[in-house]
XYZ file of C-alpha atoms in Angstrom:
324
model
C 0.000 0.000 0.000
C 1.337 3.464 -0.861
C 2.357 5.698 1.825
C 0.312 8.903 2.233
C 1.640 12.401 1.566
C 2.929 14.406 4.725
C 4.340 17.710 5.523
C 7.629 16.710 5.757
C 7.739 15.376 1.901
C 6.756 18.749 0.949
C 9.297 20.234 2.830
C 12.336 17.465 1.638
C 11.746 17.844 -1.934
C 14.276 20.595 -2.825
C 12.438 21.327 -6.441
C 9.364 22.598 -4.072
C 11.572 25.357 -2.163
C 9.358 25.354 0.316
C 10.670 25.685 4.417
C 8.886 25.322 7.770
C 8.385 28.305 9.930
C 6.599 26.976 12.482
C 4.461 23.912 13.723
C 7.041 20.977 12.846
C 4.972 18.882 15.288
C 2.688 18.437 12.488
C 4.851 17.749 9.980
C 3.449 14.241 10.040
C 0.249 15.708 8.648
C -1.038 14.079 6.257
C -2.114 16.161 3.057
C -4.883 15.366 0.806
C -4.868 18.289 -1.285
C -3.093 21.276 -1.948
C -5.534 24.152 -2.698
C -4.873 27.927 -3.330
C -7.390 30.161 -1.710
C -7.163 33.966 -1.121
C -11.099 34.265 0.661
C -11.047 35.846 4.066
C -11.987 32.531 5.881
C -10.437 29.808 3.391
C -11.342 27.079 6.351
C -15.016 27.816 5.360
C -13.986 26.765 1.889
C -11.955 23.984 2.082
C -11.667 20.352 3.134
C -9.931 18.503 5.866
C -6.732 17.641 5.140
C -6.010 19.851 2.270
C -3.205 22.277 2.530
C -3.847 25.769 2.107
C -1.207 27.781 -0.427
C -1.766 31.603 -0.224
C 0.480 34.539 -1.313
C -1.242 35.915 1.961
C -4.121 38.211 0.957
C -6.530 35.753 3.278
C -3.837 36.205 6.364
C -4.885 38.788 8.625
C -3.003 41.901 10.124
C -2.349 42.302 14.332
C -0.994 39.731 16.473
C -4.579 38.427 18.097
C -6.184 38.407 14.537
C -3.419 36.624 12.958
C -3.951 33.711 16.347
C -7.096 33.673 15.449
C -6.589 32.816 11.977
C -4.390 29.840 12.882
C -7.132 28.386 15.604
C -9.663 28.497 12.744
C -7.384 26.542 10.003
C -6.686 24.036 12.377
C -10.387 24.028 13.582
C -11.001 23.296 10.354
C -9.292 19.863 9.982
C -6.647 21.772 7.543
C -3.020 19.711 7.098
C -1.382 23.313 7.027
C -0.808 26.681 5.161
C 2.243 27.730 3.092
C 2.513 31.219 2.261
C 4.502 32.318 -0.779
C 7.613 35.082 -0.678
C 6.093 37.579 -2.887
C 5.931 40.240 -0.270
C 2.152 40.238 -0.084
C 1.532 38.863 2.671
C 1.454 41.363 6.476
C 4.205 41.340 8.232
C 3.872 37.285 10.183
C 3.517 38.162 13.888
C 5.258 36.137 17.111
C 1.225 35.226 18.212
C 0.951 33.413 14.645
C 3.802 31.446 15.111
C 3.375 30.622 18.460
C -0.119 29.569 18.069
C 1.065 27.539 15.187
C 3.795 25.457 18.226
C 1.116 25.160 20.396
C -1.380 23.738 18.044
C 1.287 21.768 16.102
C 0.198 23.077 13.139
C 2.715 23.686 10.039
C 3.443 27.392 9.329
C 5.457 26.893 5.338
C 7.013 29.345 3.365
C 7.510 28.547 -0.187
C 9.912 30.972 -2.664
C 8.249 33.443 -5.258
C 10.222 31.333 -8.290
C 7.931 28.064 -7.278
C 4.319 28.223 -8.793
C 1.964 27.157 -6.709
C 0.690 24.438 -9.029
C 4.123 22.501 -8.817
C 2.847 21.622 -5.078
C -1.008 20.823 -6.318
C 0.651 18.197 -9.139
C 2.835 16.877 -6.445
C -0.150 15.956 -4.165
C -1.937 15.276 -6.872
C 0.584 12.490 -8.042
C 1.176 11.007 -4.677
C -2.533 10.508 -4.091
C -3.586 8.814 -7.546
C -3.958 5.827 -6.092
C -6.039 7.053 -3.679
C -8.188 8.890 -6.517
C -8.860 5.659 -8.084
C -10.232 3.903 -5.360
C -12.056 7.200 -4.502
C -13.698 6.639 -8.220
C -14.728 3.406 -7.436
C -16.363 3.334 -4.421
C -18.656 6.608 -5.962
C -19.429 3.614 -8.462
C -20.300 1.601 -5.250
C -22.110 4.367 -3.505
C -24.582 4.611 -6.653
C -25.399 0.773 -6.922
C -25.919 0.589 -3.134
C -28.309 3.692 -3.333
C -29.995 1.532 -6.155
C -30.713 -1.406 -3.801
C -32.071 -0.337 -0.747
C -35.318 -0.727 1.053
C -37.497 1.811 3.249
C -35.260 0.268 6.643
C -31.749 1.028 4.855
C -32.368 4.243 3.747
C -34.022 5.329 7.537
C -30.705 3.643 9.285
C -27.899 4.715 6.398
C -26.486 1.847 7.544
C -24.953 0.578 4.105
C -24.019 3.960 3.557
C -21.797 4.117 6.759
C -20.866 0.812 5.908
C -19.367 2.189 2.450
C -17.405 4.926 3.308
C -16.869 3.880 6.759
C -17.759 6.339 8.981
C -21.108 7.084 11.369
C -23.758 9.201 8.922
C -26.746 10.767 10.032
C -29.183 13.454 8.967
C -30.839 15.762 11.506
C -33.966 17.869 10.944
C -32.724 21.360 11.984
C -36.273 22.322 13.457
C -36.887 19.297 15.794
C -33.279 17.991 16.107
C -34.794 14.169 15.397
C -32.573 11.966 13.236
C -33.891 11.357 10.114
C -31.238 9.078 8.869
C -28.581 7.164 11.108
C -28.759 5.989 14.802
C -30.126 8.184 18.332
C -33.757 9.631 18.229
C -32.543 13.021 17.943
C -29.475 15.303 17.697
C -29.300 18.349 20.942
C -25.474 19.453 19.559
C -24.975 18.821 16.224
C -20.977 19.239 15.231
C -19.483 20.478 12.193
C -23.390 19.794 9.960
C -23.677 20.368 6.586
C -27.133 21.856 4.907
C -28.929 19.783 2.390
C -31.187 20.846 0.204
C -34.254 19.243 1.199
C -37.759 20.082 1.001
C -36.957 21.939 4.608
C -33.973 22.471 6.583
C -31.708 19.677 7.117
C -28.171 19.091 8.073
C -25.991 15.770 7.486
C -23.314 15.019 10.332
C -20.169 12.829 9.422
C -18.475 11.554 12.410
C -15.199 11.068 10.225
C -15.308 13.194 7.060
C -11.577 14.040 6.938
C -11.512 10.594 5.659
C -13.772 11.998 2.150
C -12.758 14.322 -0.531
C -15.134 17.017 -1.499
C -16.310 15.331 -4.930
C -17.572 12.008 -2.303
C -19.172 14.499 -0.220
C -21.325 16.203 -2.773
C -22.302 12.664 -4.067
C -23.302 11.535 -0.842
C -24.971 14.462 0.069
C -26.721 14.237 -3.402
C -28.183 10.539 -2.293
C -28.720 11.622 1.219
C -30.975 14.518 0.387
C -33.178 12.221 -1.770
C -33.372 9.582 0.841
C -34.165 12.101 3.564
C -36.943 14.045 1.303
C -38.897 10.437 0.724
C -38.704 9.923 5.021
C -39.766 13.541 5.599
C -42.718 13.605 3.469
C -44.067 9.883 4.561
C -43.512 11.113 8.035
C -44.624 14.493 8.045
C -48.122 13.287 6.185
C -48.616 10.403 8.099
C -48.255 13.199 11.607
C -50.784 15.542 10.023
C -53.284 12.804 8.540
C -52.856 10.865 12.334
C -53.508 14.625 14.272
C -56.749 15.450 12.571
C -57.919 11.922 12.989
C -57.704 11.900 16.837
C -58.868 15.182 17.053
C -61.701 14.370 15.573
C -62.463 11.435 18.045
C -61.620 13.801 20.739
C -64.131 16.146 19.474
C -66.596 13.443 19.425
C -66.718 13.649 15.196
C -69.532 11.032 14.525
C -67.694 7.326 12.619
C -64.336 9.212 13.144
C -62.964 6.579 15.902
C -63.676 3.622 12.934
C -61.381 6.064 10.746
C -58.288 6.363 13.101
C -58.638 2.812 13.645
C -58.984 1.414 9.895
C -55.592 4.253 9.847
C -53.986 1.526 12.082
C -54.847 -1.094 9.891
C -55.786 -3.461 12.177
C -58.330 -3.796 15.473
C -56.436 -4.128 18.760
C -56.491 -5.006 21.899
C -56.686 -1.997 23.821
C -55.711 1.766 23.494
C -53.503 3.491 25.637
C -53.288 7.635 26.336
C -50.186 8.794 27.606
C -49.943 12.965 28.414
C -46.600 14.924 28.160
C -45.251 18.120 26.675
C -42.571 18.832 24.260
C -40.435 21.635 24.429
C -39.932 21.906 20.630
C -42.465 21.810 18.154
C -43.657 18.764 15.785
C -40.555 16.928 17.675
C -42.657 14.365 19.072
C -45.173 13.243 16.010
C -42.169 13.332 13.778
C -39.744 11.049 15.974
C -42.821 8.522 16.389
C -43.589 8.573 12.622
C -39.442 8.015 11.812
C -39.719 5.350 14.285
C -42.711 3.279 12.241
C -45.008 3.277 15.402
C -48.565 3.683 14.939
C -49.086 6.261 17.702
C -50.548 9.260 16.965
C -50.300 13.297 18.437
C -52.982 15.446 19.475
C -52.408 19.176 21.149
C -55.220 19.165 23.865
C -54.863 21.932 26.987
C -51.625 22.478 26.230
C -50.552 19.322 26.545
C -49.440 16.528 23.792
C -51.880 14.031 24.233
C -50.011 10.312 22.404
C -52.566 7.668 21.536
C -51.241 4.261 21.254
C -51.916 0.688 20.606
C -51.426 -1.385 23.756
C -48.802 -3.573 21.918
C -47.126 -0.488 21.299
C -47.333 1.423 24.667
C -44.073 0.306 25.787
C -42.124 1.358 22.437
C -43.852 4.997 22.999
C -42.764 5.222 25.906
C -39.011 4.137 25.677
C -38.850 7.100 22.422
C -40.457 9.554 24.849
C -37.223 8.618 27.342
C -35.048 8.678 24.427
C -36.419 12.383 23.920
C -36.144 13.356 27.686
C -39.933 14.025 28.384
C -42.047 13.016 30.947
């Protein structure tokens, strides 16, 4: 297996000119891409792992913005930043280096006589290999999303499976988990919107391990799957709501309609009271989960109606959800 690109092979090939400053704790980085980018907040715009080559419009002036800047590359998963000697760049400050030690993150330098691109094509090179198998498992991703049922698509499961690493998709109003494991999501890290038919964000637990092209293809996938389990959710809550509140309102034959809605007569029905602190939250998580409860607002209060056989389900996803 080929070894992966580092740092420290930038900095050892002599045709690259190119010199640490600071950070040689992490010249065992491993770099993924090299990727010029002149934007005031290039972590916002790059990936994980990539290295960052600027002439040094995008770095800062003043010692505590110029930390600043540092914290935020490395926030950002980035394997480093090399600025070029063209005189562009502020004058570097003690605070940017220093941050740089602390954080182990590599500070480079490379001459004005080396184009930037010579780096790119070296990365580029060393990680062929890598963009081949990249290629194929995009092959892979589409004939998995081909061959998936209703349960696949709701866990993600062979998704995770596939690029190896946890996937989920979070409903940004209610927090519930659309796609993946956990009923719902209180602190979601690092999410990225999809465009679904309404707000969503997908959480990777590992996506410095994927390359921006197997991002947007996953994210292409994941925003169809999670549009199918939004819309079979969200009408099966609003259908479900104005059938019980019909029977609570005493609607004449509209008890024989919630219960044909089960699809089946049952032993016994069970009402369980408690309040939700977010909107929709509740009806959606039951409807993700396939249970056959249903939501009714009544007095303030989120009134759950249940089938006996699934009283105990209802009430482990209302633990799961911290109400009472």
């Amino acid at each position: 297996m080929q070894r992966q690109l580092t740092i420290s092979d930038i900095v050892a090939d002599p045709t690259l000119d190119t010199r640490l400053l600071s950070g040689a704790g992490g010249l065992h980085r491993v770099v993924s891409w090299a990727h010029s980018c002149e934007m005031s907040d290039p972590g916002r715009w790059m990936r994980p792992g990539e290295l960052l080559m600027t002439v040094g419009l995008c770095v800062p002036q003043g010692s505590q913005a110029q930390r600043e800047f540092i914290a935020s590359l490395d926030a950002a998963g980035l394997a480093g930043i090399t600025i070029g000697d063209d005189l562009l760049a502020p004058r570097l400050t003690k605070a940017l280096f220093d941050e740089a030690e602390r954080r182990n993150f590599p500070v480079l330098e490379t001459a004005h006589h080396v184009p930037f691109i010579a780096i790119s094509r070296m990365v580029a090179l060393s990680n062929a290999d890598q963009s081949t198998r990249g290629v194929l498992r995009l092959s892979r991703l589409f004939q998995t999303a081909a061959q998936r049922d209703h349960e696949a698509k709701r866990t993600g499961l062979p998704l995770s499976q596939l690029f190896d690493t946890s996937i989920r998709v979070i409903d940004d109003q209610t927090g519930c988990v659309l796609i993946g494991d956990g009923v719902v999501e209180r602190e979601p890290q690092r999410p990225r919107p999809l465009r679904t038919l309404r707000p969503t964000s997908l959480l990777l637990e590992r996506d410095e391990a994927l390359d921006s092209f197997a991002i947007l293809n996953l994210s292409q996938v994941l925003t169809v799957d999670a549009n199918e389990l939004l819309q079979s959710a969200l009408d099966r809550c609003s259908t479900a709501a104005s059938d019980l509140e019909q029977v609570l309102s005493r609607q004449p034959g509209a008890a024989e309609e919630l219960i044909e809605g089960w699809g089946a007569q049952n032993e016994g029905y069970r009402a369980i009271a408690t309040s939700s602190p977010v909107a929709q939250r509740l009806p959606l998580t039951l409807a993700l989960a396939g249970l056959q409860a249903v939501v009714a607002q009544v007095r303030g209060c989120e009134v759950v109606v249940a089938p006996s056989r699934e009283v105990e389900a209802t009430r482990d996803t209302l633990a799961a959800l911290g109400q009472a």
